[in-house]
XYZ file of C-alpha atoms in Angstrom:
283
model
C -6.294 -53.540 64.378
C -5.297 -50.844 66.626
C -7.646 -47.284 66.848
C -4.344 -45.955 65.747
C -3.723 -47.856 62.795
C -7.757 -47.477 61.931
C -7.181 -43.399 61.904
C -3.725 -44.388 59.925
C -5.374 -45.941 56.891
C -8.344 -43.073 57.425
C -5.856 -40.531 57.148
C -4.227 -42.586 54.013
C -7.265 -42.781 52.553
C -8.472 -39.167 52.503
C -5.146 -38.327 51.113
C -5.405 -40.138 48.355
C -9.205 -39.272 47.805
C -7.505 -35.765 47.696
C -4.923 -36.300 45.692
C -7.090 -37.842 43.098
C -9.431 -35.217 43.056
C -6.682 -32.820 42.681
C -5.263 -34.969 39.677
C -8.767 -35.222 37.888
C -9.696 -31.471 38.145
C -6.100 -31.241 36.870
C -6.389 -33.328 33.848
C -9.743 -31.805 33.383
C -8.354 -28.613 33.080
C -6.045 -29.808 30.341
C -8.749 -30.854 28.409
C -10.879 -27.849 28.671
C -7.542 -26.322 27.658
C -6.676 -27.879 24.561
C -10.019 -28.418 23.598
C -11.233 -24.586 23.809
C -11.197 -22.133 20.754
C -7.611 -21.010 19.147
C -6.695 -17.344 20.851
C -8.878 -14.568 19.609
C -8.012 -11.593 17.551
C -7.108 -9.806 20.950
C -5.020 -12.205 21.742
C -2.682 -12.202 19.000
C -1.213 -8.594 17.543
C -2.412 -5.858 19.334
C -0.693 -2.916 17.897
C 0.765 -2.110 14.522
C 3.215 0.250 12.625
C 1.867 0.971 8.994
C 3.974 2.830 6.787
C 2.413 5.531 4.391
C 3.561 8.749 2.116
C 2.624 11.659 4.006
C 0.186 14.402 2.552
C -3.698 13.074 1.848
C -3.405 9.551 2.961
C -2.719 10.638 6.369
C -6.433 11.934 6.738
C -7.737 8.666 5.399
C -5.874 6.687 7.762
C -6.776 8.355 10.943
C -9.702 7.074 9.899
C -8.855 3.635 9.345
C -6.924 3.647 12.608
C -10.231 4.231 14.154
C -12.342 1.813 12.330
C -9.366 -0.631 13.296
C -9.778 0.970 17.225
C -13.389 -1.041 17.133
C -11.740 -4.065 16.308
C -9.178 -4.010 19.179
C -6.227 -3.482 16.761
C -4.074 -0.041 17.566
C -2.230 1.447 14.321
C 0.544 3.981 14.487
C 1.056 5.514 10.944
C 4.607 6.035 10.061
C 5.093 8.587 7.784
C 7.718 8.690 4.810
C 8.222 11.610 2.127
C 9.505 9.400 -0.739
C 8.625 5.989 -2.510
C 11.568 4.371 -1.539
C 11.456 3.824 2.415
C 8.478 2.331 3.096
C 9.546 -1.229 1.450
C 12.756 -0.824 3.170
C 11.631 -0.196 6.294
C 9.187 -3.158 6.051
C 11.586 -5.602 4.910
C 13.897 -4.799 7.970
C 10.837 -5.086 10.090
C 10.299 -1.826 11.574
C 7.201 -1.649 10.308
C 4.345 -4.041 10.102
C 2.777 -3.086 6.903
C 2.574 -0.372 3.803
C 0.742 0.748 2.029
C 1.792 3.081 -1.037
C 2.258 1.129 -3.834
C 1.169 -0.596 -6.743
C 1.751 -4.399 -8.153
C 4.493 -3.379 -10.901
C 6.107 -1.183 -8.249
C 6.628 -3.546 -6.194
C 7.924 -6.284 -8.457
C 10.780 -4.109 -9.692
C 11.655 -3.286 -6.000
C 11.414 -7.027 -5.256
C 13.297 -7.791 -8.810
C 16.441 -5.105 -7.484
C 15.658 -5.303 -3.368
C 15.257 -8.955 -3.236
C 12.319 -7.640 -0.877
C 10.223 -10.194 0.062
C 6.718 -8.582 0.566
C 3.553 -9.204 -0.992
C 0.245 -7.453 -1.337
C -3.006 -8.476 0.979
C -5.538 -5.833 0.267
C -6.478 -3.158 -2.131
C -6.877 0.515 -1.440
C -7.358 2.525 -4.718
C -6.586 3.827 -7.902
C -4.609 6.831 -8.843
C -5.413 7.345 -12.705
C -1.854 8.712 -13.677
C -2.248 12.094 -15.721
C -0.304 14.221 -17.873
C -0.100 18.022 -16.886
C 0.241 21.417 -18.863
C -0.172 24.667 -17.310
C 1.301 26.417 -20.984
C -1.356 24.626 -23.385
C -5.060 23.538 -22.705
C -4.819 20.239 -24.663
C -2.461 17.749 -26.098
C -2.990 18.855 -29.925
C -1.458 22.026 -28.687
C 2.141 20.754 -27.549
C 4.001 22.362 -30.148
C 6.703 20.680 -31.910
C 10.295 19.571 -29.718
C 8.120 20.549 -26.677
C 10.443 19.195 -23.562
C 7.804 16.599 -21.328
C 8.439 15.573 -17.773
C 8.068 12.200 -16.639
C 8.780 10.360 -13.439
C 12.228 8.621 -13.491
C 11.560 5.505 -11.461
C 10.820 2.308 -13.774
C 7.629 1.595 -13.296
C 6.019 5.248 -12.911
C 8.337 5.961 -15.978
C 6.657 3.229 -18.079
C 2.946 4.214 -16.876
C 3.803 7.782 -18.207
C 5.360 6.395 -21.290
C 2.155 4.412 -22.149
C -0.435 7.512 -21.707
C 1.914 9.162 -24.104
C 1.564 6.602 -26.361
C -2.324 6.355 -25.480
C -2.439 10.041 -26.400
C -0.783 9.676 -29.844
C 2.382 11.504 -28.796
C 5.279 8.385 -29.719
C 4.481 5.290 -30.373
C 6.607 2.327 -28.259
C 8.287 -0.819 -30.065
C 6.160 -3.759 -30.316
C 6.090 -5.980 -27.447
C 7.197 -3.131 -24.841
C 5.689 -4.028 -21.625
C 4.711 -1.695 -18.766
C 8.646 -1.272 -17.453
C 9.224 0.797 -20.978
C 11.820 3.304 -20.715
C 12.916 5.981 -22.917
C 14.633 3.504 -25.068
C 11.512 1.715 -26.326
C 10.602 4.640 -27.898
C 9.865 3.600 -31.645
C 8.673 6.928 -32.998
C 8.346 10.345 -32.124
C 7.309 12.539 -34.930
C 7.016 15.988 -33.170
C 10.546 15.393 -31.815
C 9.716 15.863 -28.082
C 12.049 16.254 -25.267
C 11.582 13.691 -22.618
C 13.148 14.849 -19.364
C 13.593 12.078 -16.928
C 12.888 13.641 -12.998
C 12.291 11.750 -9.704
C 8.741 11.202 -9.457
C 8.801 14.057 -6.507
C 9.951 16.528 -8.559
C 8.956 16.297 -11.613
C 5.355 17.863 -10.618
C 6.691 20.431 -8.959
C 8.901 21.395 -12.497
C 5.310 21.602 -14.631
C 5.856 25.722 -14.918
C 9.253 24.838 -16.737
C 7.945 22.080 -18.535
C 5.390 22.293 -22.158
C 3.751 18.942 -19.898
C 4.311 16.212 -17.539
C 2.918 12.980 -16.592
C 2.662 13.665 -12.696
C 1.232 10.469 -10.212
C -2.144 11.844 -8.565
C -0.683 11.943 -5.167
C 2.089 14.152 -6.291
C 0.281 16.512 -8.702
C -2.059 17.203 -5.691
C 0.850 18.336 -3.645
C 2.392 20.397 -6.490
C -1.041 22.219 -6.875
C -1.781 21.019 -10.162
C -5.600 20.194 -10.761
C -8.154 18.986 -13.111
C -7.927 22.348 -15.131
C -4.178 21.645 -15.612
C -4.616 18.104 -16.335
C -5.004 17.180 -20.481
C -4.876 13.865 -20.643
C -5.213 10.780 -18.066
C -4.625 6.891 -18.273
C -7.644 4.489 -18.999
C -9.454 3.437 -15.531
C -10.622 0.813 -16.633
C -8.411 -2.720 -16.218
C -5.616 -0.493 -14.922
C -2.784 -2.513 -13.113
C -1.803 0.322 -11.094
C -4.147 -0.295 -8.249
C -2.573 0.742 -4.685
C -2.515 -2.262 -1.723
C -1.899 -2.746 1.486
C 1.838 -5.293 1.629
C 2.803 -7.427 4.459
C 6.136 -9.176 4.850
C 5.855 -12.482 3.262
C 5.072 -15.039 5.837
C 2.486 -12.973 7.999
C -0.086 -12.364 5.935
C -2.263 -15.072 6.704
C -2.025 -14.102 10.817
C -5.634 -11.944 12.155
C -4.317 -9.332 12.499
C -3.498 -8.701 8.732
C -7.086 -9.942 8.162
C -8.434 -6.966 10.694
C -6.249 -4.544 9.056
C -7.754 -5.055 5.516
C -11.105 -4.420 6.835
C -10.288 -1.731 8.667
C -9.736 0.065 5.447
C -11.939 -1.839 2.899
C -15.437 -0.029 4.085
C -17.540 2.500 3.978
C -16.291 5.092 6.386
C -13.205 4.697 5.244
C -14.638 5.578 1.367
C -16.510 8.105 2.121
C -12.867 9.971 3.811
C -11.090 9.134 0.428
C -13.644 10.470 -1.432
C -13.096 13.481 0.503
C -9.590 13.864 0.496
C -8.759 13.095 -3.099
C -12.103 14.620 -4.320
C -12.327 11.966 -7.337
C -8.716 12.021 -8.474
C -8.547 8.443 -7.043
C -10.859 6.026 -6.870
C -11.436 2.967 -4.225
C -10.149 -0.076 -5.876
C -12.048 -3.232 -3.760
């Protein structure tokens, strides 16, 4: 055999030594690949749009944003002035996540929306209260007084039920926590239930004998704990706030780094300051 055909099948050879190599560092590769953790938290959804009602929440969640900061997740808050937006704006994706309401809020807006959201972590409780700044306690409300409550259906049957708690009317049997003005069975002193969005109807206490004003909004309307005669039971209340998701995501990390970005101590001891013990951290 030729010198020529000896450096022929060299060259051949160290080709395909090469080309080997190359194809068993590649496959190697693949394996690593495949075989290496699932992406991290970093990986997946970096930033985040979280809808909230503006006023006192907005100091707790600059907080949260920052507890959420150590965790590599960025959270823009996107602030709304009434009850109805933030589901909207979630269900049309514009935002990632909420987080304003409570359970029998949200399955009436689901019931008439057709939303399809669903809770992933609690925040707190807002012990729903009924407000007088004309009489110091309840046995004062005088006879046909004219009462306030919060129009929407399931603030309006919260209010409807500390009435009842208080001894004011008394509901039909059975009447669950979407009562209305209609499932009003008795009411001996002949009161005057005025029906007001939930918004206003704090804001109309001076005109009113009482009202049964959410926390949120009697903070905003100035009322306090010296205007405040009556309250709903804490304890086993259904009314705790959450953080909601659209259905389908909130298994993904990111959801899972949100909750705990809000669920701790820091983020406590901020709503303890804001809402100075008008609501109460509910996980």
């Amino acid at each position: 055999m030729s010198e020529r055909g000896n450096a022929s099948n060299s060259l051949v050879t160290s080709i395909t030594r090469r080309a080997g190599l190359a194809a068993l560092f590649a496959t190697t590769l693949a394996v690593v690949g495949f075989a290496g953790p699932s992406p991290s938290f970093a990986e997946d959804k970096k930033a985040i749009k979280v809808g909230i009602i503006s006023g006192e929440d907005e100091d707790v969640w600059r907080v949260v944003a920052a507890e959420a900061a150590k965790q590599g997740l960025t959270i823009e808050t996107v602030v709304f002035n009434d009850y109805t937006q933030p589901n909207e704006a979630l269900e049309r994706g514009e935002i990632d996540a909420n987080a304003f309401q409570h359970k029998p809020y949200l399955d009436n807006q689901i019931k008439t929306q057709g939303y399809h959201i669903v809770p992933v972590g609690y925040t707190g409780v807002w012990p729903i209260g009924l407000y007088s700044k004309k009489h110091a306690k309840v046995a004062d409300l005088p006879e046909g007084a004219v009462i306030g409550l919060p129009n929407d259906p399931s603030n309006e049957g919260r209010a409807l039920h500390v009435l009842e708690h208080e001894g004011l009317i008394k509901l039909k049997d059975g009447t669950g926590i979407l009562a209305t003005t209609a499932d009003i069975a008795d009411n001996p002193k002949k009161f005057e239930i005025k029906e007001l969005d939930a918004g206003i109807v704090g804001r109309s206490v001076e005109d009113l004998d009482a009202a049964v004003v959410n926390t949120d909004w009697a903070l905003k309307s100035g009322l306090g704990p010296e205007n405040r005669i009556a309250q709903e039971p804490v304890a086993d209340n259904p009314y705790r706030n959450f953080i909601a998701v659209k259905a389908g995501t909130e298994n993904e990390p990111w959801v899972k780094a949100l909750v705990a970005s809000y669920q701790n101590e820091a983020v406590k001891a901020e709503f303890d300051k804001v809402y100075k013990g008008t609501g109460i951290s509910a996980y």
